[in-house]
Coordinates of C-alpha atoms in Angstrom, one line a residue:
M166 CA 0.0 0.0 0.0
A167 CA 1.3 3.4 -1.0
Q168 CA 2.3 5.7 1.9
Q169 CA 0.9 9.3 2.1
F170 CA 1.6 12.2 4.4
D171 CA -0.2 15.4 5.3
S172 CA 1.0 18.6 3.7
P173 CA 3.4 20.5 6.0
K174 CA 2.3 23.8 7.5
T175 CA 5.7 24.8 8.8
E176 CA 9.4 24.0 7.9
T177 CA 9.6 22.0 11.1
Q178 CA 6.8 19.8 9.8
L179 CA 8.5 19.6 6.4
R180 CA 11.6 18.3 8.0
G181 CA 9.6 15.8 10.0
I182 CA 8.1 14.5 6.8
Q183 CA 11.5 14.2 5.1
D184 CA 12.7 12.1 8.1
K185 CA 9.6 9.9 7.8
L186 CA 10.1 9.5 4.0
Y187 CA 13.7 8.4 4.6
Q188 CA 12.9 6.1 7.5
H189 CA 10.1 4.3 5.7
S190 CA 12.2 4.0 2.5
K191 CA 15.1 2.6 4.4
E192 CA 13.1 0.1 6.4
V193 CA 11.4 -1.3 3.3
Y194 CA 14.6 -1.3 1.3
D195 CA 16.6 -3.0 4.1
A196 CA 13.9 -5.7 4.3
G197 CA 14.5 -6.5 0.6
G198 CA 11.6 -4.5 -0.9
R199 CA 10.9 -1.1 -2.4
P200 CA 8.7 1.6 -0.9
A201 CA 5.7 3.2 -2.6
F202 CA 4.6 6.8 -2.1
K203 CA 1.6 8.8 -3.4
G204 CA 0.4 12.2 -2.5
L205 CA 3.9 13.7 -3.0
L206 CA 2.7 16.6 -5.1
E207 CA 0.7 18.0 -2.1
I208 CA 3.9 18.1 0.0
M209 CA 5.8 19.8 -2.9
S210 CA 3.2 22.5 -3.3
A211 CA 2.8 23.4 0.4
E212 CA 3.7 26.9 1.3
A213 CA 6.4 25.8 3.8
T214 CA 8.0 23.8 1.0
I215 CA 8.0 26.7 -1.5
I216 CA 9.5 29.1 1.1
T217 CA 12.2 26.6 1.9
A218 CA 12.9 26.0 -1.8
I219 CA 13.3 29.7 -2.5
H220 CA 15.5 30.2 0.6
N221 CA 17.8 27.4 -0.6
I222 CA 18.1 28.8 -4.1
K223 CA 18.5 32.5 -3.3
S224 CA 21.8 31.9 -1.5
N225 CA 23.3 30.3 -4.6
H226 CA 25.6 32.4 -6.8
G227 CA 23.6 31.5 -9.9
S228 CA 20.2 32.6 -8.5
E229 CA 20.5 35.9 -10.3
T230 CA 21.4 34.2 -13.6
P231 CA 18.3 34.6 -15.8
G232 CA 16.8 31.9 -18.0
V233 CA 15.2 32.5 -21.4
D234 CA 12.6 34.8 -19.9
L235 CA 15.3 37.1 -18.4
K236 CA 13.6 37.0 -15.0
T237 CA 15.7 36.9 -11.8
M238 CA 15.1 35.6 -8.3
R239 CA 15.3 39.0 -6.6
K240 CA 13.3 41.2 -8.9
D241 CA 10.7 38.7 -10.0
Y242 CA 10.2 36.6 -6.8
L243 CA 11.8 38.0 -3.6
E244 CA 10.4 41.5 -4.2
K245 CA 7.0 40.3 -5.3
P246 CA 3.9 40.0 -2.9
Y247 CA 4.0 36.9 -0.8
Q248 CA 0.7 35.4 -1.9
W249 CA 1.5 36.1 -5.6
V250 CA 4.7 34.1 -5.3
I251 CA 3.0 31.1 -3.5
K252 CA 0.2 31.0 -6.0
D253 CA 2.6 31.3 -9.0
I254 CA 4.6 28.2 -7.9
Q255 CA 1.6 26.2 -6.8
G256 CA 0.1 26.9 -10.2
A257 CA 3.3 25.8 -11.9
L258 CA 3.3 22.6 -10.0
K259 CA -0.4 21.9 -10.7
H260 CA -0.2 22.6 -14.5
F261 CA 3.5 22.3 -15.2
E262 CA 4.8 23.4 -18.7
A263 CA 8.6 23.5 -18.8
Q264 CA 10.0 26.5 -20.5
E265 CA 13.0 26.4 -22.9
I266 CA 16.4 26.1 -21.3
R267 CA 19.1 28.7 -22.0
R268 CA 22.3 27.0 -23.2
K269 CA 25.7 28.2 -21.8
Y270 CA 29.1 26.7 -22.4
I271 CA 31.9 26.7 -19.9
D272 CA 35.5 25.7 -20.2
K273 CA 36.6 22.2 -19.2
P274 CA 39.9 22.4 -17.3
G275 CA 42.8 21.4 -19.5
K276 CA 40.5 20.5 -22.5
A277 CA 39.7 22.3 -25.7
E278 CA 36.0 21.2 -25.6
K279 CA 33.5 23.1 -23.5
R280 CA 30.9 21.7 -21.1
P281 CA 27.3 22.5 -22.0
L282 CA 25.1 23.9 -19.2
G283 CA 21.3 24.2 -19.3
I284 CA 19.9 27.1 -17.4
P285 CA 16.1 26.8 -16.6
I286 CA 14.0 29.9 -15.8
I287 CA 13.7 30.9 -12.2
R288 CA 10.2 29.5 -11.8
D289 CA 11.3 26.1 -13.1
R290 CA 14.3 26.2 -10.7
I291 CA 12.0 26.8 -7.8
V292 CA 9.7 23.9 -8.9
Q293 CA 12.8 21.6 -9.2
E294 CA 13.9 22.5 -5.7
C295 CA 10.4 21.8 -4.3
M296 CA 10.6 18.4 -5.9
K297 CA 14.1 17.7 -4.7
L298 CA 13.2 18.5 -1.1
V299 CA 10.7 15.6 -1.3
L300 CA 12.4 13.1 -3.6
E301 CA 15.9 13.2 -2.1
P302 CA 15.1 11.5 1.2
I303 CA 13.2 8.7 -0.6
L304 CA 16.1 8.1 -3.0
E305 CA 18.9 8.7 -0.4
A306 CA 17.6 5.8 1.7
Q307 CA 18.1 3.4 -1.3
F308 CA 21.2 4.7 -3.1
F309 CA 24.3 2.6 -3.2
A310 CA 26.5 3.0 -0.1
H311 CA 29.6 4.0 -2.1
S312 CA 28.2 6.5 -4.5
Y313 CA 29.6 9.9 -3.3
G314 CA 28.8 12.5 -5.9
F315 CA 26.2 15.2 -5.5
R316 CA 24.8 13.7 -2.3
P317 CA 24.3 15.4 1.0
M318 CA 27.1 14.9 3.6
R319 CA 29.4 13.2 1.1
D320 CA 32.4 14.4 -0.8
A321 CA 35.3 13.5 -3.1
E322 CA 37.6 12.9 -0.1
M323 CA 35.3 10.1 1.2
A324 CA 35.5 8.5 -2.3
L325 CA 39.3 8.6 -2.1
A326 CA 39.3 7.2 1.4
R327 CA 37.1 4.3 0.3
I328 CA 39.6 3.4 -2.5
N329 CA 42.4 3.5 0.0
Q330 CA 40.4 1.3 2.4
V331 CA 39.7 -1.4 -0.2
S332 CA 43.1 -1.4 -1.8
H333 CA 45.0 -1.3 1.5
V334 CA 42.9 -3.6 3.8
S335 CA 41.8 -6.1 1.1
A336 CA 45.2 -6.0 -0.7
K337 CA 43.5 -5.6 -4.1
Y338 CA 45.5 -3.5 -6.5
W339 CA 44.0 -3.8 -10.0
I340 CA 41.7 -0.9 -10.8
V341 CA 39.3 -0.3 -13.7
E342 CA 39.1 3.5 -14.2
G343 CA 35.7 4.0 -15.7
D344 CA 34.8 6.6 -18.3
I345 CA 31.2 6.9 -19.7
S346 CA 31.1 8.8 -22.9
K347 CA 28.9 11.9 -22.5
C348 CA 26.9 10.3 -19.7
F349 CA 24.5 13.1 -18.8
D350 CA 23.8 13.9 -22.5
N351 CA 22.7 10.3 -23.2
I352 CA 20.4 9.4 -20.3
D353 CA 17.3 7.7 -21.6
H354 CA 14.1 9.4 -20.3
S355 CA 12.0 6.3 -20.3
I356 CA 14.5 4.2 -18.4
L357 CA 14.9 7.0 -15.8
L358 CA 11.1 7.4 -15.3
R359 CA 10.7 3.6 -14.9
R360 CA 13.5 3.6 -12.4
L361 CA 11.9 6.4 -10.3
Y362 CA 8.6 4.5 -10.3
H363 CA 10.4 1.3 -9.3
I364 CA 12.1 2.9 -6.3
G365 CA 8.9 4.3 -4.9
I366 CA 7.7 7.4 -6.8
K367 CA 4.2 6.2 -7.5
D368 CA 2.7 9.7 -7.8
R369 CA 2.2 9.9 -11.5
R370 CA 1.7 13.6 -11.4
V371 CA 5.3 14.0 -10.2
L372 CA 6.6 11.7 -12.9
Q373 CA 4.8 13.8 -15.5
I374 CA 6.5 16.9 -14.2
V375 CA 9.9 15.1 -14.3
K376 CA 9.2 14.0 -17.9
A377 CA 8.3 17.5 -18.9
M378 CA 11.5 18.9 -17.3
L379 CA 13.6 16.3 -19.1
R380 CA 12.0 17.1 -22.5
A381 CA 12.2 20.9 -22.2
G382 CA 13.6 22.3 -25.4
I383 CA 16.9 24.2 -25.6
M384 CA 16.8 27.7 -27.0
D385 CA 18.2 27.9 -30.6
E386 CA 18.9 24.2 -30.6
C387 CA 15.8 22.0 -30.3
A388 CA 12.1 22.2 -29.5
V389 CA 12.1 18.9 -27.6
N390 CA 15.1 17.3 -25.8
E391 CA 14.9 13.6 -26.5
Y392 CA 17.9 12.5 -24.3
G393 CA 19.9 13.5 -21.3
T394 CA 19.4 15.6 -18.2
P395 CA 20.5 19.3 -18.6
Q396 CA 23.6 19.9 -16.6
G397 CA 22.8 23.1 -14.6
G398 CA 19.3 22.0 -13.5
I399 CA 18.8 21.8 -9.7
I400 CA 17.2 18.3 -9.8
S401 CA 19.5 17.0 -12.6
P402 CA 22.3 15.5 -10.3
L403 CA 19.6 13.7 -8.2
L404 CA 18.0 12.2 -11.4
A405 CA 21.4 11.3 -12.8
N406 CA 22.3 9.4 -9.5
A407 CA 18.9 7.6 -9.7
Y408 CA 19.7 6.5 -13.3
L409 CA 23.3 5.4 -12.5
D410 CA 22.1 3.6 -9.4
I411 CA 20.9 0.9 -11.8
M412 CA 24.6 0.3 -12.6
D413 CA 25.5 0.5 -8.9
E414 CA 23.0 -2.1 -8.0
W415 CA 24.1 -4.5 -10.8
V416 CA 27.8 -4.2 -9.9
A417 CA 27.2 -4.6 -6.2
K418 CA 25.1 -7.7 -6.7
Q419 CA 28.0 -9.3 -8.6
W420 CA 30.2 -9.3 -5.4
E421 CA 29.7 -6.8 -2.6
R422 CA 26.0 -7.6 -2.1
K423 CA 26.0 -11.0 -3.8
N424 CA 22.9 -13.1 -2.9
T425 CA 23.8 -16.5 -1.7
R426 CA 21.6 -19.6 -1.0
R427 CA 23.5 -20.1 2.3
T428 CA 23.2 -17.6 5.2
Y429 CA 26.5 -16.6 6.7
R430 CA 27.2 -15.3 10.3
T431 CA 29.5 -12.5 9.2
E432 CA 30.4 -10.7 6.0
G433 CA 33.9 -11.9 6.4
T434 CA 32.9 -15.5 6.3
K435 CA 30.7 -14.9 3.3
R436 CA 33.6 -13.2 1.5
K437 CA 35.9 -16.1 2.2
S438 CA 33.4 -18.5 0.6
L439 CA 33.0 -16.3 -2.4
Y440 CA 36.7 -16.3 -3.0
Q441 CA 36.4 -20.0 -3.5
T442 CA 34.2 -19.5 -6.5
S443 CA 34.9 -18.4 -10.1
L444 CA 33.4 -15.0 -9.4
A445 CA 35.4 -11.8 -10.1
P446 CA 35.8 -9.7 -6.9
G447 CA 34.8 -6.1 -7.5
W448 CA 34.3 -3.1 -5.3
L449 CA 32.7 -0.1 -6.9
I450 CA 33.3 3.5 -5.9
R451 CA 31.4 6.1 -7.9
Y452 CA 31.3 9.9 -7.9
A453 CA 28.7 11.2 -10.4
D454 CA 29.8 9.7 -13.7
D455 CA 33.4 9.0 -12.6
F456 CA 33.9 5.6 -11.1
V457 CA 36.5 2.9 -10.3
I458 CA 36.1 -0.9 -9.8
I459 CA 38.8 -2.5 -7.6
T460 CA 39.6 -6.2 -8.2
D461 CA 42.5 -8.6 -7.6
T462 CA 43.9 -9.6 -11.1
R463 CA 44.3 -8.2 -14.6
A464 CA 42.1 -11.0 -15.9
H465 CA 39.3 -10.0 -13.6
A466 CA 39.8 -6.4 -14.4
E467 CA 39.4 -7.2 -18.1
Q468 CA 36.4 -9.2 -17.3
W469 CA 34.8 -6.4 -15.4
K470 CA 35.5 -3.9 -18.3
A471 CA 33.9 -6.2 -20.9
R472 CA 30.8 -7.1 -18.8
L473 CA 30.2 -3.5 -17.8
Q474 CA 30.5 -2.3 -21.4
T475 CA 27.8 -4.8 -22.4
F476 CA 25.6 -3.9 -19.4
L477 CA 25.7 -0.1 -20.0
R478 CA 24.9 -0.5 -23.7
S479 CA 22.0 -2.9 -23.2
K480 CA 20.4 -1.7 -20.0
L481 CA 21.2 2.0 -19.8
K482 CA 22.0 2.9 -23.5
L483 CA 25.3 4.4 -22.4
T484 CA 28.7 3.8 -23.9
L485 CA 31.9 2.9 -22.0
S486 CA 34.8 4.7 -23.6
T487 CA 37.2 1.9 -24.5
E488 CA 40.1 4.3 -24.9
K489 CA 39.6 6.2 -21.7
T490 CA 38.5 3.3 -19.5
L491 CA 41.9 2.2 -18.2
I492 CA 43.1 -0.9 -16.3
T493 CA 45.8 -0.1 -13.9
D494 CA 48.0 -1.9 -11.4
V495 CA 48.3 0.7 -8.7
R496 CA 51.5 -0.8 -7.4
R497 CA 53.2 0.3 -10.6
K498 CA 51.3 3.4 -11.8
H499 CA 49.0 6.1 -10.4
I500 CA 45.3 6.2 -11.1
H501 CA 43.7 9.6 -11.8
F502 CA 40.4 10.1 -9.9
L503 CA 38.5 13.4 -9.0
G504 CA 41.6 15.5 -9.3
Y505 CA 43.8 13.1 -7.2
E506 CA 46.4 10.6 -8.1
L507 CA 46.7 7.4 -6.1
K508 CA 49.3 4.7 -6.0
M509 CA 50.3 1.9 -3.6
I510 CA 54.0 2.0 -2.7
P511 CA 56.1 -0.4 -0.6
G512 CA 55.8 0.4 3.1
N513 CA 55.6 -0.9 6.6
S514 CA 52.1 -2.4 6.8
R515 CA 50.4 -5.8 7.0
T516 CA 50.1 -6.0 3.2
G517 CA 53.6 -4.6 2.5
Y518 CA 52.1 -1.5 0.8
I519 CA 51.0 1.9 1.9
T520 CA 48.9 4.5 0.0
K521 CA 50.5 7.5 -1.7
T522 CA 48.0 10.1 -2.8
I523 CA 48.9 13.4 -4.4
P524 CA 47.1 16.2 -6.2
D525 CA 46.6 15.5 -9.9
R526 CA 49.8 17.1 -11.2
E527 CA 48.3 18.6 -14.4
R528 CA 45.3 20.0 -12.6
L529 CA 47.3 21.4 -9.8
Q530 CA 49.7 23.1 -12.3
R531 CA 46.7 24.7 -14.0
K532 CA 45.3 26.0 -10.7
V533 CA 48.7 27.4 -9.7
D534 CA 49.2 29.0 -13.1
S535 CA 45.8 30.7 -12.8
I536 CA 46.7 32.2 -9.4
A537 CA 50.0 33.4 -10.7
E538 CA 48.3 35.2 -13.6
S539 CA 45.8 36.7 -11.1
I540 CA 48.6 38.2 -9.1
K541 CA 50.4 39.6 -12.1
K542 CA 47.2 41.2 -13.5
I543 CA 46.4 43.2 -10.3
P544 CA 46.0 46.7 -11.8
R545 CA 48.9 49.1 -11.1
N546 CA 46.6 52.0 -10.3
F547 CA 45.0 50.2 -7.3
S548 CA 45.1 52.0 -3.9
K549 CA 46.4 50.1 -0.9
E550 CA 42.8 49.3 0.2
Q551 CA 42.0 47.8 -3.2
F552 CA 45.3 45.9 -3.3
I553 CA 44.5 44.4 0.2
G554 CA 41.1 43.3 -1.2
E555 CA 43.0 41.5 -4.0
I556 CA 45.4 39.8 -1.5
N557 CA 42.3 38.5 0.4
R558 CA 40.8 37.2 -2.9
I559 CA 44.0 35.4 -3.9
N560 CA 44.5 34.0 -0.4
S561 CA 41.0 32.5 -0.6
Q562 CA 42.0 30.7 -3.8
V563 CA 45.2 29.4 -2.2
R564 CA 43.4 28.1 0.8
G565 CA 40.8 26.5 -1.5
I566 CA 43.5 24.5 -3.1
I567 CA 44.9 23.5 0.3
Q568 CA 41.5 22.5 1.7
Y569 CA 40.7 20.3 -1.4
Y570 CA 44.0 18.5 -1.4
Q571 CA 44.8 18.2 2.3
C572 CA 43.4 14.7 2.2
C573 CA 46.4 13.6 0.1
T574 CA 49.1 11.9 2.1
W575 CA 51.8 13.7 0.2
V576 CA 50.1 17.1 0.0
S577 CA 52.9 18.9 1.8
V578 CA 55.5 17.7 -0.7
A579 CA 53.3 18.4 -3.7
L580 CA 52.3 22.0 -2.8
R581 CA 55.7 23.0 -1.5
R582 CA 57.0 22.6 -5.1
H583 CA 54.7 25.4 -6.2
S584 CA 54.7 27.6 -3.1
H585 CA 58.0 29.4 -3.7
R586 CA 57.0 30.4 -7.2
L587 CA 53.8 32.1 -6.1
Q588 CA 55.6 33.8 -3.2
M589 CA 58.3 35.3 -5.6
I590 CA 55.6 36.5 -8.0
A591 CA 53.7 38.1 -5.1
K592 CA 57.0 39.7 -3.8
D593 CA 57.6 41.3 -7.2
R594 CA 54.1 42.6 -7.4
L595 CA 54.5 44.2 -4.0
K596 CA 57.5 46.4 -5.0
Q597 CA 55.1 49.2 -5.9
Y598 CA 53.9 49.3 -2.2
S599 CA 57.4 48.8 -0.6
G600 CA 56.4 45.2 0.3
R601 CA 58.6 43.3 2.7
W602 CA 59.2 39.7 3.8
I603 CA 57.5 39.4 7.2
P604 CA 57.2 36.2 9.4
A605 CA 53.7 34.9 8.9
N606 CA 52.9 35.0 12.6
Q607 CA 53.5 38.7 12.6
T608 CA 50.9 39.4 10.0
Q609 CA 47.3 40.2 10.9
N610 CA 45.3 38.4 8.2
L611 CA 44.3 34.7 8.3
P612 CA 45.3 34.5 12.0
H613 CA 44.1 30.9 12.5
I614 CA 46.7 29.9 9.8
H615 CA 49.5 32.4 10.0
Q616 CA 50.0 32.2 13.8
K617 CA 51.2 28.7 13.3
H618 CA 54.1 29.6 11.0
Q619 CA 57.3 31.6 11.3
Q620 CA 58.1 31.4 7.6
K621 CA 58.4 34.8 6.0
I622 CA 55.8 35.8 3.4
P623 CA 55.6 38.9 1.2
S624 CA 53.5 41.5 3.0
I625 CA 52.3 45.0 2.7
K626 CA 52.1 47.5 5.6
Y627 CA 48.7 49.1 6.1
R628 CA 48.6 51.6 8.9
D629 CA 50.2 49.7 11.8
I630 CA 49.6 46.2 10.6
Y631 CA 51.0 43.8 8.0
I632 CA 48.8 41.9 5.5
G633 CA 50.5 39.0 3.7
F634 CA 50.1 36.7 0.8
T635 CA 49.6 33.3 2.3
A636 CA 51.8 30.3 1.2
L637 CA 50.7 27.1 -0.4
S638 CA 53.2 25.4 1.9
F639 CA 51.0 26.2 4.9
C640 CA 49.3 22.8 4.7
Q641 CA 49.5 19.4 6.2
W642 CA 47.8 16.1 5.6
E643 CA 44.5 15.5 7.3
M644 CA 43.3 11.9 7.4
T645 CA 39.8 11.5 5.9
I646 CA 37.6 9.2 7.9
V647 CA 35.8 6.5 5.9
K648 CA 32.1 7.5 5.4
A649 CA 29.8 6.5 8.2
Q650 CA 26.8 5.1 6.3
A651 CA 24.5 6.1 9.1
E652 CA 25.4 9.8 8.5
T653 CA 22.5 11.5 6.7
P654 CA 20.5 14.8 7.0
Y655 CA 17.3 12.8 7.3
S656 CA 17.6 11.1 10.7
E657 CA 18.6 12.2 14.2
E658 CA 21.3 9.6 14.4
G659 CA 22.6 10.7 11.0
R660 CA 22.7 14.4 12.0
Q661 CA 24.6 13.5 15.2
H662 CA 27.2 11.6 13.1
Y663 CA 27.6 14.7 11.0
F664 CA 28.0 17.0 14.0
K665 CA 30.7 14.7 15.5
R666 CA 32.6 14.8 12.2
T667 CA 32.3 18.5 11.3
K668 CA 31.2 20.2 14.6
K669 CA 28.6 21.9 12.5
N670 CA 25.0 22.1 13.7
R671 CA 22.0 22.0 11.4
M672 CA 20.4 25.3 10.8
N673 CA 17.3 25.8 12.9
A674 CA 14.0 25.5 11.1
R675 CA 12.0 28.6 10.4
L676 CA 9.5 29.4 13.2
D677 CA 6.6 29.6 10.8
E678 CA 4.2 28.5 13.5
M679 CA 4.8 31.8 15.4
Y680 CA 2.9 33.7 12.8
S681 CA -0.8 33.2 12.3
E682 CA -2.7 33.6 9.0
S683 CA -4.3 36.8 10.3
T684 CA -0.9 38.2 11.1
A685 CA 0.2 37.3 7.5
R686 CA -2.7 39.2 6.1
A687 CA -2.1 42.2 8.3
V688 CA 1.5 42.3 7.2
C689 CA 0.6 42.2 3.5
Y690 CA -1.9 45.1 3.8
S691 CA -0.1 47.3 6.4
K692 CA 1.2 50.8 5.8
W693 CA 4.6 49.6 4.6
G694 CA 2.9 48.3 1.4
R695 CA 5.5 47.0 -1.1
L696 CA 8.2 46.6 1.6
N697 CA 6.2 43.7 3.1
N698 CA 7.1 41.4 0.2
F699 CA 7.9 37.7 -0.1
E700 CA 11.5 38.3 1.2
F701 CA 10.2 40.0 4.3
V702 CA 7.7 37.3 5.2
M703 CA 10.4 34.6 4.7
N704 CA 13.2 36.4 6.5
R705 CA 11.3 37.6 9.5
A706 CA 11.1 33.9 10.6
Y707 CA 14.9 33.5 10.1
A708 CA 15.5 36.7 12.1
L709 CA 13.4 35.2 14.9
N710 CA 15.6 32.1 14.8
R711 CA 18.7 34.3 15.1
D712 CA 17.2 36.2 18.0
R713 CA 16.5 32.9 19.7
L714 CA 12.8 33.7 20.3
K715 CA 13.6 36.7 22.5
C716 CA 12.8 40.4 22.1
R717 CA 15.8 42.4 21.2
I718 CA 14.7 45.2 23.5
C719 CA 13.5 43.7 26.8
G720 CA 15.0 40.2 26.4
G721 CA 11.6 38.7 27.1
W722 CA 10.4 35.5 25.4
L723 CA 8.3 35.8 22.3
I724 CA 6.7 32.4 22.7
S725 CA 3.2 33.2 24.0
V726 CA 2.7 36.2 21.7
T727 CA 2.9 36.9 18.0
P728 CA 6.4 38.5 17.4
C729 CA 6.7 41.8 15.7
T730 CA 9.5 42.6 13.2
H731 CA 11.3 45.9 13.1
R732 CA 13.4 47.2 10.2
V733 CA 16.6 48.8 11.6
D734 CA 16.9 51.0 8.5
P735 CA 13.5 51.1 6.6
N736 CA 15.0 53.4 4.0
L737 CA 17.5 51.0 2.5
P738 CA 17.1 50.0 -1.1
L739 CA 14.5 47.2 -1.7
N740 CA 17.2 44.6 -2.3
K741 CA 18.6 45.2 1.2
V742 CA 15.8 46.4 3.4
N743 CA 14.4 42.9 4.1
R744 CA 17.6 41.0 4.6
V745 CA 17.9 39.2 7.9
N746 CA 20.6 41.6 9.2
N747 CA 18.2 44.5 8.9
L748 CA 15.3 42.7 10.7
V749 CA 14.9 42.6 14.5
S750 CA 12.3 40.7 16.6
M751 CA 10.4 42.6 19.3
H752 CA 7.3 42.6 21.4
R753 CA 4.5 45.0 20.1
K754 CA 5.1 47.2 23.2
C755 CA 8.8 47.5 22.5
L756 CA 8.2 48.1 18.8
D757 CA 5.9 51.0 19.5
A758 CA 8.4 52.5 21.8
V759 CA 11.1 52.4 19.2
N760 CA 8.9 53.9 16.4
N761 CA 7.4 56.6 18.6
P762 CA 10.2 59.0 19.5
N763 CA 7.9 61.0 21.8
Q764 CA 6.8 58.0 23.9
D765 CA 7.8 57.9 27.6
I766 CA 10.0 54.9 28.1
S767 CA 10.6 55.3 31.9
E768 CA 8.7 52.1 32.5
F769 CA 11.5 50.1 30.8
D770 CA 14.7 49.2 32.7
T771 CA 17.9 51.0 32.0
K772 CA 19.3 48.4 29.6
A773 CA 16.1 48.3 27.5
Q774 CA 16.0 52.2 27.5
K775 CA 19.5 52.3 26.0
K776 CA 18.5 49.8 23.3
I777 CA 15.4 51.7 22.4
K778 CA 17.4 55.0 22.1
G779 CA 19.9 53.1 19.9
F780 CA 17.3 51.9 17.5
R781 CA 15.6 55.4 17.5
D782 CA 18.9 57.0 16.6
K783 CA 19.4 54.6 13.7
L784 CA 15.9 55.5 12.4
V785 CA 16.7 59.2 12.7
N786 CA 20.0 58.8 10.8
S787 CA 18.2 56.8 8.2
H788 CA 15.6 59.5 7.6
T789 CA 18.3 62.2 7.6
R790 CA 20.3 60.4 4.9
N791 CA 17.2 60.1 2.7
K792 CA 16.1 63.7 2.9

């Protein structure tokens, strides 16, 4: 029987539904079946879901990139009336007609060819995010354990750690480096839709929307897209993972999750028995369309390559590139995977080999060359303040390289080779400003990094402090822990695992329940008119989270009353006036005291009076600036 859930009224309820979707899917899947869900469209079109979707999208850098209709998130949604936005998205979900996709090509690092991106219109992006919020927990519960690309709480480092674990612990050194030719461009829509239905999406209305999205035409190219998922769509990575999960499932059932007639007490005992058969051992690690299969001999590697080629062609209508799909003995040669190089070298361990991982040398060289050019191209007419801004920008690029590659065991050796070159280029560029070599721990930028190092770095004096170009050599290897499979955003246990690993707490849910429907109507028709737009209604709840449900004037709880929201500077431009940092939660009494400069505030305590005067002064300054 298909499972159904009530539509969420608040983000808290939405999160609860996501947890239930995940839990039910996992329970059924672990028991050997597949879940079945209906009524999903009602969850997707709920107000709480739409607000969450828009909040998720607006923080992305591409949210202001228009589609073919030239509309943007801010002008055409955040600054529109709240009810208009909700009805527009609900209408789109009810009668979905995908608009054409705008094509954009971006460079592929180190390659002459370009990567095609498909940019949907903003409305379609919001619809896709609403769908993703509901579909992802269902699919996450069933996806292959060692698929790491474009999944929450997973990254490339974990994929690398898994390769290391299998090769090192199991002493398996032959690797098939898989390369699927134009994978995302050749996904078959019918196979994908059948897969979604098979793994639990029984709401045919949702499948029709997915079908319409997949078939959306591409401006100036085609009216109907017959194959592929557009790279650039919000839901595309999730759909691609669902499609390639067919391959994951097939590979895993050949060895890792092989069904046997006999029941074994432990996985280790089962594995020993399997080694006695003619089966080819195979461990799959996949990141999006990049994958490796680890096995024990060249013959088995050749067998895997041939069988996989046949499976992809017959079942998924994909082609395995015979030229780019390599077979490698990692005791003799590096494999290239996700920007890393991995090799097993002789060392003191049980197997006689230890793992050597380094940044992909060609990719690292390109990144370093790009930073070097950025330093050289800093304009000569920049003031010191502008130049310091450029130093900060370049430092963030350097730290980005370090953070991506710090999981490599030989990262210090690899980056040290390039560090001196960048430092000398930076020193030459600083001559204009009388730059000097200053010990890193005597500079005032990046203190959490520079305070650990005495190495001298090229620096510029600004007033009484030194600002320096950070060094690529300020890095050290950090061991990546193998992915804990219980870690997921859709269970309390999973979130606890994530916190232990990252020390990052989940963002609190919006406190939608604090605002009644009558309050929402009053807000929409108050004297502030156009300022009380969708962004305001959305962000006032996030401001209440930040204020921890307390009045910013008197410090009293806002639990038993409807909170009021005050704009610190109501005369800011429309694109800034309703941002969370300009909104403050208050009691009605405190709000009136702030907005009425003639009101007697002697009844408030000294601390509250001081805060009221502070907010009054900001209002006066705001009005003065705008006269």
